[in-house]
Tab-separated table of C-alpha atoms in Angstrom:
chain	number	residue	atom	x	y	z
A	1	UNK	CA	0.000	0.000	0.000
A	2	UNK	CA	1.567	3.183	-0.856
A	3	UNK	CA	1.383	5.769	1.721
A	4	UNK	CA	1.734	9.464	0.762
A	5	UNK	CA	3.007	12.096	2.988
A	6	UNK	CA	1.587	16.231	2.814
A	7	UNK	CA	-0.610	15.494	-0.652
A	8	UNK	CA	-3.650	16.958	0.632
A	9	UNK	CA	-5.262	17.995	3.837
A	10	UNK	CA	-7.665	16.102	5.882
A	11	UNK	CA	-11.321	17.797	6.346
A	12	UNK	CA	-12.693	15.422	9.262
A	13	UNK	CA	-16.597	16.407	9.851
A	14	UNK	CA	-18.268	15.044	13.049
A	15	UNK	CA	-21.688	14.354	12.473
A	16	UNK	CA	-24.495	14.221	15.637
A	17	UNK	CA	-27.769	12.758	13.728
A	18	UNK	CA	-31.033	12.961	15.920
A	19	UNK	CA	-33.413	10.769	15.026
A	20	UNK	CA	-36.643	13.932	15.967
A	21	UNK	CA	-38.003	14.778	12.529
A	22	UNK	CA	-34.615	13.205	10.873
A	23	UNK	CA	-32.638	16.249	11.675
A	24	UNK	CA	-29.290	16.633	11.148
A	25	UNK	CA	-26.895	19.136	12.864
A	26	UNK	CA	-23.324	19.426	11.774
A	27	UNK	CA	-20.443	19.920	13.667
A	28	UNK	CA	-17.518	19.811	11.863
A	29	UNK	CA	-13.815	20.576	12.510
A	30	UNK	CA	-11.156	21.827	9.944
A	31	UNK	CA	-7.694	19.583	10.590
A	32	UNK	CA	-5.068	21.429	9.176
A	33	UNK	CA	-2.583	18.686	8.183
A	34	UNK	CA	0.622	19.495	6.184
A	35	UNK	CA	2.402	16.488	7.552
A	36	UNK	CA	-0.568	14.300	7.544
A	37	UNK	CA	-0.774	10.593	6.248
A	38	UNK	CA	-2.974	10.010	3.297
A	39	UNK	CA	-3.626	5.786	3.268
A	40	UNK	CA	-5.632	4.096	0.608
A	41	UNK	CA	-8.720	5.340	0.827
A	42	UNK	CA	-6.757	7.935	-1.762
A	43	UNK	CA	-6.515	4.927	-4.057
A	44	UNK	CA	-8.679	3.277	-6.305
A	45	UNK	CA	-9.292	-0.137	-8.417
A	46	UNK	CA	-9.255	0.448	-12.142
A	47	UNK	CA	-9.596	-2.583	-14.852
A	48	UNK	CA	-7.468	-3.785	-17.207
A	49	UNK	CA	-9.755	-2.983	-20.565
A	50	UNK	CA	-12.482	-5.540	-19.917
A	51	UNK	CA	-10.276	-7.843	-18.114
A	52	UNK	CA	-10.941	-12.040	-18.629
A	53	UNK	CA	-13.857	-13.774	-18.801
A	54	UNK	CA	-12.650	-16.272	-16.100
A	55	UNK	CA	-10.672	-16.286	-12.979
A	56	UNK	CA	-7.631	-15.518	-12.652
A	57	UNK	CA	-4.996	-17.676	-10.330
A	58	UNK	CA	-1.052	-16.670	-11.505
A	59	UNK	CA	0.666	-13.701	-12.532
A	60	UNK	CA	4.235	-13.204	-13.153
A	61	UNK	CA	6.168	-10.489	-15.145
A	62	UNK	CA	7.795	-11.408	-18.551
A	63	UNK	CA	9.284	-9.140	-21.033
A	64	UNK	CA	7.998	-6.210	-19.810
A	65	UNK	CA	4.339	-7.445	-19.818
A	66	UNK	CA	2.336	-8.861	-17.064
A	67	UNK	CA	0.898	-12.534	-17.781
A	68	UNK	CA	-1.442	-13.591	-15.871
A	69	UNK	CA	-3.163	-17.102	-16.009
A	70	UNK	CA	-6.219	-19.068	-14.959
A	71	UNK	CA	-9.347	-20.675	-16.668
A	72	UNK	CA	-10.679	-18.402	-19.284
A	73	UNK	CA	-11.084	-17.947	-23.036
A	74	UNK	CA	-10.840	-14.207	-23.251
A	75	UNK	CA	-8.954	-11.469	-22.003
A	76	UNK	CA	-10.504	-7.921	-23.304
A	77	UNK	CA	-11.136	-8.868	-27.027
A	78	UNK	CA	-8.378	-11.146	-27.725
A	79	UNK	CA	-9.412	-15.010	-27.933
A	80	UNK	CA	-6.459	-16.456	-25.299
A	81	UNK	CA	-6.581	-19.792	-23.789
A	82	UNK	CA	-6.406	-19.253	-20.127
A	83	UNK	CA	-2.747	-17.637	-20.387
A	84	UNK	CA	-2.333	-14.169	-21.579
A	85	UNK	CA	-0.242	-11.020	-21.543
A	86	UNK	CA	-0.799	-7.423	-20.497
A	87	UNK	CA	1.529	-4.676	-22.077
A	88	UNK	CA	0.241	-1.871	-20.204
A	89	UNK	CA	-2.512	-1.145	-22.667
A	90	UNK	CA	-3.457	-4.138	-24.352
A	91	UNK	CA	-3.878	-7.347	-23.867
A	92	UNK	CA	-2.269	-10.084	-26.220
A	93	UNK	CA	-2.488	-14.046	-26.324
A	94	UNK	CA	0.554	-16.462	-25.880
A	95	UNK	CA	0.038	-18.690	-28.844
A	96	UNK	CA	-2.825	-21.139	-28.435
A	97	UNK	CA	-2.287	-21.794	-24.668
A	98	UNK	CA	-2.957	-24.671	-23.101
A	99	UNK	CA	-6.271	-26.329	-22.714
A	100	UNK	CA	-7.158	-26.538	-19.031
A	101	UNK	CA	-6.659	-24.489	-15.324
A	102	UNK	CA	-3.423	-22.722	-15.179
A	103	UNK	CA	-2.023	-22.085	-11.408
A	104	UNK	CA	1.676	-21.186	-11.708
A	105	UNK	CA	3.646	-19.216	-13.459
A	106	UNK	CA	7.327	-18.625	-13.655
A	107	UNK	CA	10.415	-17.435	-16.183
A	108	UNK	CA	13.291	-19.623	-15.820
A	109	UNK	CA	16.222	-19.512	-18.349
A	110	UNK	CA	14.419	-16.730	-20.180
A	111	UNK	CA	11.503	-19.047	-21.409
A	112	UNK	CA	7.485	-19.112	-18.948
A	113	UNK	CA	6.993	-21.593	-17.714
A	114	UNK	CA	3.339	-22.396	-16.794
A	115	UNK	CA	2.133	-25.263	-14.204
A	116	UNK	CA	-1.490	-26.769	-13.543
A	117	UNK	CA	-3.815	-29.221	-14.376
A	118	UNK	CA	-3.870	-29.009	-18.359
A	119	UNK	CA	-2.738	-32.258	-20.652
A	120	UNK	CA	-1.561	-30.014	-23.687
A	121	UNK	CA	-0.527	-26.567	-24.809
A	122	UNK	CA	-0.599	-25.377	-28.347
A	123	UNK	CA	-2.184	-29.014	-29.011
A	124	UNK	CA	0.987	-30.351	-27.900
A	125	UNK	CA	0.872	-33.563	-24.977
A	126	UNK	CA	2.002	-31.207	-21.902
A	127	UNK	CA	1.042	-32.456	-18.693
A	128	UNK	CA	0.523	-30.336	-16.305
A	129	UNK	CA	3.469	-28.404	-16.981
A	130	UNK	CA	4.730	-26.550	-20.249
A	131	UNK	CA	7.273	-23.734	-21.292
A	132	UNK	CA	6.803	-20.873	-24.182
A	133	UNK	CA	10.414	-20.352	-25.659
A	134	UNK	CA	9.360	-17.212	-27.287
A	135	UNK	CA	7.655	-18.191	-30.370
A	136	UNK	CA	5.754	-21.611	-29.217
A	137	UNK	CA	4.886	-23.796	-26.703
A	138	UNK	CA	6.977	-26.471	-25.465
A	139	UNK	CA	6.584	-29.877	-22.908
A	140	UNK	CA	8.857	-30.082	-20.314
A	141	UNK	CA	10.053	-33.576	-20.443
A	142	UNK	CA	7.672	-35.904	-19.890
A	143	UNK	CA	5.668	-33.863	-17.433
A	144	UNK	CA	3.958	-34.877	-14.537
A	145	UNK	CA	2.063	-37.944	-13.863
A	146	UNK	CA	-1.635	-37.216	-14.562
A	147	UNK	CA	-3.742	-40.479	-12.547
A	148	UNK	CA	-4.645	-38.111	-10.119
A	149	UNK	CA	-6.377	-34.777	-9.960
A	150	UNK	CA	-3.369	-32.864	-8.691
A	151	UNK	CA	-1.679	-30.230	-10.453
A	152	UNK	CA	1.477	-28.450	-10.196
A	153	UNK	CA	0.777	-25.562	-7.891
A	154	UNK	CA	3.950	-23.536	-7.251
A	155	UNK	CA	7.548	-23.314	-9.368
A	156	UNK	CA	10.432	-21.312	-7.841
A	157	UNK	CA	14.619	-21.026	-9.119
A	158	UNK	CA	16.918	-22.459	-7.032
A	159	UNK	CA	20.890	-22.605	-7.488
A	160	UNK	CA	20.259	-22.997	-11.480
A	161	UNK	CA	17.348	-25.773	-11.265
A	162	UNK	CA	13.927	-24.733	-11.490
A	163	UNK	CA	11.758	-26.405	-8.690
A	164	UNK	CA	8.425	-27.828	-9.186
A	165	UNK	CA	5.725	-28.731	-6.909
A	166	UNK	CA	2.394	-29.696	-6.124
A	167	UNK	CA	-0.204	-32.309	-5.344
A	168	UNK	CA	1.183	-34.682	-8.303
A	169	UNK	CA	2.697	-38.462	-7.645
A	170	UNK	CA	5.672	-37.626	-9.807
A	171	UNK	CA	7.299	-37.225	-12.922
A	172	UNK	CA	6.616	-39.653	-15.474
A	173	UNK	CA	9.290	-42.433	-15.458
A	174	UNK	CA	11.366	-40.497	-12.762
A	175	UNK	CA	11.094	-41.753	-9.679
A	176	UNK	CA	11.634	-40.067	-5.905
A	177	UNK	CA	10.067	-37.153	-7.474
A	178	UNK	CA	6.695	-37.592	-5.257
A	179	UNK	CA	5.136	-33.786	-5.371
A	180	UNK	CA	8.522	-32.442	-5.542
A	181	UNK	CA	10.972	-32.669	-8.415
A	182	UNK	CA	13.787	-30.215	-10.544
A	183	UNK	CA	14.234	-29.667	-13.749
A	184	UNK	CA	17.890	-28.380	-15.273
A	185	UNK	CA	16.606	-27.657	-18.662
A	186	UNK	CA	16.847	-31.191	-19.829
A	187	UNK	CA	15.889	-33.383	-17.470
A	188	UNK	CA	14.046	-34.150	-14.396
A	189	UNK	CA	15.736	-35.115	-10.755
A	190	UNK	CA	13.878	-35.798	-7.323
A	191	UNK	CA	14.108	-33.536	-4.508
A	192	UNK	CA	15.171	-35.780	-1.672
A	193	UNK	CA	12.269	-37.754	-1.783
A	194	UNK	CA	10.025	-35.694	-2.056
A	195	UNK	CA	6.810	-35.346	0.313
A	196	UNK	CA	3.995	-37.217	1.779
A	197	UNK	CA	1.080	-35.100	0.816
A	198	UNK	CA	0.987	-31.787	-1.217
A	199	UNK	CA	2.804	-28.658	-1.596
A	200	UNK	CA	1.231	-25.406	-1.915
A	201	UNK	CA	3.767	-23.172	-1.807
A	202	UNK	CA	8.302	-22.431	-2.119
A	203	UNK	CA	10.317	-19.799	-1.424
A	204	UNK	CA	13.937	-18.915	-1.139
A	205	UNK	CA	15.092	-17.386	2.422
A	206	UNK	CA	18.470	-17.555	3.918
A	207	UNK	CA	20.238	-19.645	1.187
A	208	UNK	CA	18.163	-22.848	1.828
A	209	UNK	CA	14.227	-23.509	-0.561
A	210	UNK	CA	11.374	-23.520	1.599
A	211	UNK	CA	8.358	-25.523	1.260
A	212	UNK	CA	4.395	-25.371	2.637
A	213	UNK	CA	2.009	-27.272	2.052
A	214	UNK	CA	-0.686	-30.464	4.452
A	215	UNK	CA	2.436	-32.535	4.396
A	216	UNK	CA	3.486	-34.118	7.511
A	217	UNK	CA	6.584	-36.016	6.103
A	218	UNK	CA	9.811	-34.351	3.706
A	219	UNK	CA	12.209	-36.957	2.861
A	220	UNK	CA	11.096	-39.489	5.767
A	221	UNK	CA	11.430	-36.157	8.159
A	222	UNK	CA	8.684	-34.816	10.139
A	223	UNK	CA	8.194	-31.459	9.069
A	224	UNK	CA	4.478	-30.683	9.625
A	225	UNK	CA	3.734	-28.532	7.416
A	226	UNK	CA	6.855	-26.351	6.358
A	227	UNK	CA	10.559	-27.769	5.684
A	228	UNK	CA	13.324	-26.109	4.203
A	229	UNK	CA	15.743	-28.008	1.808
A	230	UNK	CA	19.866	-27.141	2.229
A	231	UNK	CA	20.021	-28.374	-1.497
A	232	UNK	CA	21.502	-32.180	-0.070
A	233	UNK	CA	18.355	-32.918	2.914
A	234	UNK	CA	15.332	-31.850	3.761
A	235	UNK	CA	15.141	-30.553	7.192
A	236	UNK	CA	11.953	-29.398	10.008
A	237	UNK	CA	11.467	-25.058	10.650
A	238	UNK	CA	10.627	-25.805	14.213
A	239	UNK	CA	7.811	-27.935	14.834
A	240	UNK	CA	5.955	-26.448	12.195
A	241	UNK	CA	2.435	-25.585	11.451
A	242	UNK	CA	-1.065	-27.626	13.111
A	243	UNK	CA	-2.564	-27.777	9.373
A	244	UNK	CA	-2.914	-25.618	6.414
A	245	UNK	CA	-4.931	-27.073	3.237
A	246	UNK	CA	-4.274	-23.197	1.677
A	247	UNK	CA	-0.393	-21.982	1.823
A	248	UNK	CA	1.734	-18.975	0.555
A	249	UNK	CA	5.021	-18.114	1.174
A	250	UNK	CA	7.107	-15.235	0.613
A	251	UNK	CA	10.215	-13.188	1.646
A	252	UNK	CA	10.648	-9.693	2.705
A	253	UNK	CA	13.457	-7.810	4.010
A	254	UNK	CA	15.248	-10.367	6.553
A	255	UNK	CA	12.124	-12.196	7.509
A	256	UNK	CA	10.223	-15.525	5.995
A	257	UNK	CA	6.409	-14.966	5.727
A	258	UNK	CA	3.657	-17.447	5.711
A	259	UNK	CA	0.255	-17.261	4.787
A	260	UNK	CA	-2.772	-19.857	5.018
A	261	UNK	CA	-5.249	-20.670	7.134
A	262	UNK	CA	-3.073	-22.492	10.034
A	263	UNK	CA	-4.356	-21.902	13.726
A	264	UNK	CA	-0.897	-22.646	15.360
A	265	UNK	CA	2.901	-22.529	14.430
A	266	UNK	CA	5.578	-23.955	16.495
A	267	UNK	CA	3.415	-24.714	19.216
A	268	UNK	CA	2.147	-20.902	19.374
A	269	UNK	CA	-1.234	-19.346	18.350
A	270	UNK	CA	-1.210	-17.749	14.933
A	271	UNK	CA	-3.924	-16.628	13.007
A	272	UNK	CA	-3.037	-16.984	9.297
A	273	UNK	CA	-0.023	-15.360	8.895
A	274	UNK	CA	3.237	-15.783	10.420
A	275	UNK	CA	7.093	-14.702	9.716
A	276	UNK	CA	10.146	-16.422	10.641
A	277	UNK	CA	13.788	-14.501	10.846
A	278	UNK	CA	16.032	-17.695	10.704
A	279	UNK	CA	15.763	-18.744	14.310
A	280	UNK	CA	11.965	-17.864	15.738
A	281	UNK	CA	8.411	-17.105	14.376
A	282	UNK	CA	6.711	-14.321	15.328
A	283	UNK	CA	2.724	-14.276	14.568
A	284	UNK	CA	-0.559	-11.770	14.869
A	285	UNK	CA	-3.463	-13.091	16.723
A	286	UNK	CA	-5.949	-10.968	15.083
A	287	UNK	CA	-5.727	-10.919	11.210
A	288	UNK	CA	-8.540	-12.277	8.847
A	289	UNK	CA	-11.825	-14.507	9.434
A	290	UNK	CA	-10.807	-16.784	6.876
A	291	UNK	CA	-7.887	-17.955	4.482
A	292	UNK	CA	-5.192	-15.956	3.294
A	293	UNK	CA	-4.088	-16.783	-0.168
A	294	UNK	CA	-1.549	-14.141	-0.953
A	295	UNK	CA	0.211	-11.056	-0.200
A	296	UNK	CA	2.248	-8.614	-1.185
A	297	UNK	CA	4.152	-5.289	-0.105
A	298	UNK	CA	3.645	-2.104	-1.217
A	299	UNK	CA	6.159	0.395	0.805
A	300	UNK	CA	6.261	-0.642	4.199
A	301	UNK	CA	2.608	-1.870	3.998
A	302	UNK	CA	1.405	-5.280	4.035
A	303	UNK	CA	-1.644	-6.270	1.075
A	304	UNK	CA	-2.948	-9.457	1.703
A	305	UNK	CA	-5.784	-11.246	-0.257
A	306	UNK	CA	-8.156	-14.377	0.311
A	307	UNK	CA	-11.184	-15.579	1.119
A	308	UNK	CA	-11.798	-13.436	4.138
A	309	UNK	CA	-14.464	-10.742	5.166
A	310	UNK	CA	-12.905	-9.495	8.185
A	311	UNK	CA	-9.524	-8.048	9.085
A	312	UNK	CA	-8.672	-7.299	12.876
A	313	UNK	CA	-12.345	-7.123	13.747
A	314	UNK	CA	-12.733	-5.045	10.640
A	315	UNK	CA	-15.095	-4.964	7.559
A	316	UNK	CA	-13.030	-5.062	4.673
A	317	UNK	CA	-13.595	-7.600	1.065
A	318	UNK	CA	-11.401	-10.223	0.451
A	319	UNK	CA	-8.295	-7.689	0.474
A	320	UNK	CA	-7.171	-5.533	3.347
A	321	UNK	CA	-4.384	-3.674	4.172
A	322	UNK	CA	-1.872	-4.125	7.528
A	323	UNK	CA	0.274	-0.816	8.307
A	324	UNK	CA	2.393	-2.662	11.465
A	325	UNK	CA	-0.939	-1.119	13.529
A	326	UNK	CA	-3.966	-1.495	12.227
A	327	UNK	CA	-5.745	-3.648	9.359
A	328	UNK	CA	-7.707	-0.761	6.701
A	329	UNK	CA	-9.838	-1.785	3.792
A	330	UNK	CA	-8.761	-1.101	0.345
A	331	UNK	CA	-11.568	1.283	-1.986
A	332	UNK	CA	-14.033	-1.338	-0.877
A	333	UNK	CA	-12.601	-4.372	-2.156
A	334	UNK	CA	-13.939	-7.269	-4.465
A	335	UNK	CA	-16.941	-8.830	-4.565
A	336	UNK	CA	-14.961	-12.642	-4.752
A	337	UNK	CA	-11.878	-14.060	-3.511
A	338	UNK	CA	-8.709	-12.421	-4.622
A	339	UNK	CA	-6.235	-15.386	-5.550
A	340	UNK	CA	-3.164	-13.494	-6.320
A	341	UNK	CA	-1.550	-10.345	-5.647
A	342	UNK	CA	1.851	-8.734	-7.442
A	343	UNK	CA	4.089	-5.625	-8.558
A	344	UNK	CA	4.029	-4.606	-12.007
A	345	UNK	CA	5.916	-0.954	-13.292
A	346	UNK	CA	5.581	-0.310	-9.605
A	347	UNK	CA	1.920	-0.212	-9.136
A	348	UNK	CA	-0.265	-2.760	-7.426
A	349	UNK	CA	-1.862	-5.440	-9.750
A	350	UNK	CA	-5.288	-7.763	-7.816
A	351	UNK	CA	-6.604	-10.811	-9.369
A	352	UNK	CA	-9.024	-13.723	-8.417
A	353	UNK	CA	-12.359	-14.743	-9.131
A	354	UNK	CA	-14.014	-11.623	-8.321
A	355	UNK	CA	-15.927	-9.282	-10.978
A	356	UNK	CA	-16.139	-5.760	-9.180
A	357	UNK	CA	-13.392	-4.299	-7.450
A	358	UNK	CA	-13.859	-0.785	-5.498
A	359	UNK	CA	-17.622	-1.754	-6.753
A	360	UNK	CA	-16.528	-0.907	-10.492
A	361	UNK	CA	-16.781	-3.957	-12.948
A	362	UNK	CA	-13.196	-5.223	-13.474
A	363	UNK	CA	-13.673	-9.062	-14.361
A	364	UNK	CA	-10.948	-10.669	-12.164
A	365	UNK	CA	-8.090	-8.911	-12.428
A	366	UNK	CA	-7.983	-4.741	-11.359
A	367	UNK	CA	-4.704	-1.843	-10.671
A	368	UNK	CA	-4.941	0.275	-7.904
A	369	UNK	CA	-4.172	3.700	-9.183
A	370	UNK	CA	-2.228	6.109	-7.345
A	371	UNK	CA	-3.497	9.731	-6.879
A	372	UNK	CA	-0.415	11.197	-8.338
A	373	UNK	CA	-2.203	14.324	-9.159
A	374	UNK	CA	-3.527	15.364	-6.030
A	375	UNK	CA	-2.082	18.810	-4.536
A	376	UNK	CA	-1.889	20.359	-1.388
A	377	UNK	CA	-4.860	22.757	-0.877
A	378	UNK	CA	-3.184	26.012	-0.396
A	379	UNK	CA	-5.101	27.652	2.398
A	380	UNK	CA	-7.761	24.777	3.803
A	381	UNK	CA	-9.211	27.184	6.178
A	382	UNK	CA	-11.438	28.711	3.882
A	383	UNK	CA	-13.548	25.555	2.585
A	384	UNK	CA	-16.784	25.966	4.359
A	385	UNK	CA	-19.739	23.941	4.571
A	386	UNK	CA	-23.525	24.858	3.869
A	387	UNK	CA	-26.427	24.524	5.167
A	388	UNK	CA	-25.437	23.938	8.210
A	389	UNK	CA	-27.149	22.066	9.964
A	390	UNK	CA	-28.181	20.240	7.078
A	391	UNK	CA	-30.375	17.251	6.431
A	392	UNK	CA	-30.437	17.146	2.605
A	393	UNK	CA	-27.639	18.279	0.470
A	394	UNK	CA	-24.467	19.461	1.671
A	395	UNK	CA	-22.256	21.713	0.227
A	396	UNK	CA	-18.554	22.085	-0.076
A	397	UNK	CA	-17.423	25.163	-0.951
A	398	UNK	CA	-14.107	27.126	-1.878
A	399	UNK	CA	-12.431	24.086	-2.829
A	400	UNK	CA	-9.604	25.502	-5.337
A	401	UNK	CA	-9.633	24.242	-8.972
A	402	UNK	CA	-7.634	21.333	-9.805
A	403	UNK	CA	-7.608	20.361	-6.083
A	404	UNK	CA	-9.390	17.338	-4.442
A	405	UNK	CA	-10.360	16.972	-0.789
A	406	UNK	CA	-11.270	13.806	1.323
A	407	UNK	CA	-14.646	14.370	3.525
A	408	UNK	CA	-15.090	11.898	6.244
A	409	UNK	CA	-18.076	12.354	8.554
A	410	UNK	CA	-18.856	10.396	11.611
A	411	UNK	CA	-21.475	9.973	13.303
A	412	UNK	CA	-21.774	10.935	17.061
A	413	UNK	CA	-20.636	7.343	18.244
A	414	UNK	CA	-17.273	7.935	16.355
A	415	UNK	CA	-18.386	5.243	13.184
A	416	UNK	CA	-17.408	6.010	10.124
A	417	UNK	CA	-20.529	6.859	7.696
A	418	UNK	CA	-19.201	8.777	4.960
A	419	UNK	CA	-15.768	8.659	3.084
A	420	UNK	CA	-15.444	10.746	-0.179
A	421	UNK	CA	-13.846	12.845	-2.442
A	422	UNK	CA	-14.441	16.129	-3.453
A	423	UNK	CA	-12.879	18.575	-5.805
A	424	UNK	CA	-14.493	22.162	-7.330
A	425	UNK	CA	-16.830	20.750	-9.950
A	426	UNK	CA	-18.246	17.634	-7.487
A	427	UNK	CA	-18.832	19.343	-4.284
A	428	UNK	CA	-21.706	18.007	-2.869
A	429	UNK	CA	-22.540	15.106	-0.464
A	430	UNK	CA	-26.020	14.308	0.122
A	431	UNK	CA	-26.925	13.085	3.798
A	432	UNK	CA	-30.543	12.286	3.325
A	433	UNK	CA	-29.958	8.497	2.656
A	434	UNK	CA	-28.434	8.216	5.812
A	435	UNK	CA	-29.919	6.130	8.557
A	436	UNK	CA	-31.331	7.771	11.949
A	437	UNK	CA	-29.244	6.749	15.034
């Protein structure tokens, strides 16, 4: 989440709503705020054209577009199956794609590489795994064994091999590859035997490849739920996590963070999200009401998206915002899970299975636009409100051209009621719609 430091100042109106006749009488108190804070609420969800007409699970950068990747046939006008690439203003196919759910995406040696549950790409056998050198689709040996209904659900780079995991029994014909295996551009190893049950999620921290997932075993090991592989065994990260069917990983700064929907790790309560610095795990007790799927940083704010409605006790939409304080909601959120969050020419990029984001129609994947216009308002003691007190329309006025102001109005139990913009041309709020209380 981008925070933004001086851009405008802060009108705050306190409200105090009778409920005799339905009048309203205004109070309200100029904050002059040079130094202020401006959070998201400054920020807003904008599509991508018309966006796909399916959801979205991966995105990755490559080539200076953003591909993103799911189960879908379209993305704007452009006939794509379920892969396709964003250049900032358009959106293009890759080839014919592949022809089933995508849910991991990666570049490795230049070339994407996409993993999931799909049997071919560009009509080509591919299971579950396939690689676009540019010009066409590719397998990647013999791909992954395809009896069972797992797919390959997370690919990271590690010391020159790309990793590849997931819920599948192996690579065909190689063996010790059970939901584990690497790949060195020509053929498939095992990964120290790879795991009991599946792996969700891998990451790189501290020189050693990290993986989460409902295992219980790595390599004969018991690892509960996260192990970390030193590129010769597979080894426990304390005694790891009670259960997590839904697992992310990521690193930031010096610190390991995990994701999910895990109750406990290493024998302490944590709700959903967890970081490790090498040695001990530190958790929040109070984050979301259900499971976290992904997150990402913007400055020194944490974005994280799932399938929650709640965030510390707080209404937000399947994405919320964590500022080392307090959980915020982000211009309203989606109206469906958000599956994956990432970076892309430094803004914010949102994508799931929702269709509205910041109640605008997006169709699963949406930016969130930075207010790099705003201004400080010169001189914010002369906006003035009228009537006042009001119980209809109310007026901003003096708001200088080319400026923007955010009004927030409370009512007289400190709840938030109102939070908008206005600038010189839109200037009005209307309060009749509100409820008595």
């Amino acid at each position: 989440m981008a925070t933004y430091s001086g851009l405008y100042s802060l009108i705050r109106i306190d409200v105090q709503m009778k409920s005799l006749n339905q009048n309203l009488r205004l109070i309200f108190i100029i904050i002059l705020s040079a130094g202020i804070q401006l959070n998201l609420f400054a920020q807003s969800w904008t599509p991508l054209s018309s966006g796909t007409n399916g959801p979205i699970y991966a995105m990755t950068t490559y080539k200076n577009g953003l591909v993103v990747a799911g189960l879908f046939s379209k993305a704007g006008s452009v006939n794509a199956n379920n892969i396709a690439i964003w250049d900032g203003t358009n959106w293009k196919n890759i080839g014919n794609g592949v022809n089933g759910l995508v849910l991991s995406l990666i570049v490795f040696d230049g070339e994407l590489y996409a993993g999931g549950t799909f049997s071919k790409a560009d009509g080509k056998q591919a299971s579950r795994i396939a690689k676009w050198d540019g010009t066409a689709w590719k397998p990647v040996g013999n791909g992954m064994d395809s009896t069972n209904k797992y797919a390959v659900y997370d690919m990271k780079v590690f010391k020159g091999y790309l990793y590849v995991a997931g819920g599948f029994e192996g690579v065909i014909g190689v063996g010790g590859t059970q939901r584990i295996a690497k790949w060195d551009g020509i053929k498939w190893t095992g990964v120290g035997g790879g795991m009991d049950l599946a792996i969700g999620s891998l990451e790189v921290y501290n020189n050693n490849l990290y993986a989460m997932g409902p295992f219980t075993k790595s390599g004969g090991v018991t690892t509960n739920g996260i192990a970390r592989w030193n590129d010769t065994i597979w080894k426990p990260v304390g005694s790891g996590f009670d259960y997590s069917a839904y697992s992310y990983l990521k690193t930031h700064g010096n610190s390991l963070y995990a994701g999910g929907e895990f109750k406990k790790i290493n024998g302490m309560n944590a709700s959903k999200l967890a970081w490790y610095n090498g040695n001990t795990w530190n958790a929040l007790t109070s984050t979301t009401n259900g499971p976290i799927y992904t997150f990402e940083w913007d400055n020194s704010n944490l974005i994280v998206g799932g399938r929650f409605m709640q965030a510390g006790g707080k209404k937000v939409s399947y994405i919320s915002s964590w500022d080392g304080t307090n959980w915020s909601s982000i211009d309203n959120g989606m109206d469906s899970f958000v599956n994956e969050i990432i970076i892309f020419q430094s803004e914010i990029y949102a994508a799931g299975e929702f269709s509205k984001a910041g109640g605008k129609t997006v169709n699963h994947i949406a930016k969130l636009s930075n207010p790099a216009s705003i201004k400080v308002l010169a001189n914010p003691n002369k906006i003035w409100l009228s009537p006042n007190p009001s119980k209809g329309l109310l007026t901003i006025q003096n708001i200088p051209a080319n400026e923007i102001a955010t009004i927030i109005i409370f009512d007289i139990n400190g709840k938030m009621v109102i939070s908008t913009t206005v600038d010189s041309l839109l200037n009005t709020i209307k309060l009749n719609d509100l409820h008595n209380g």
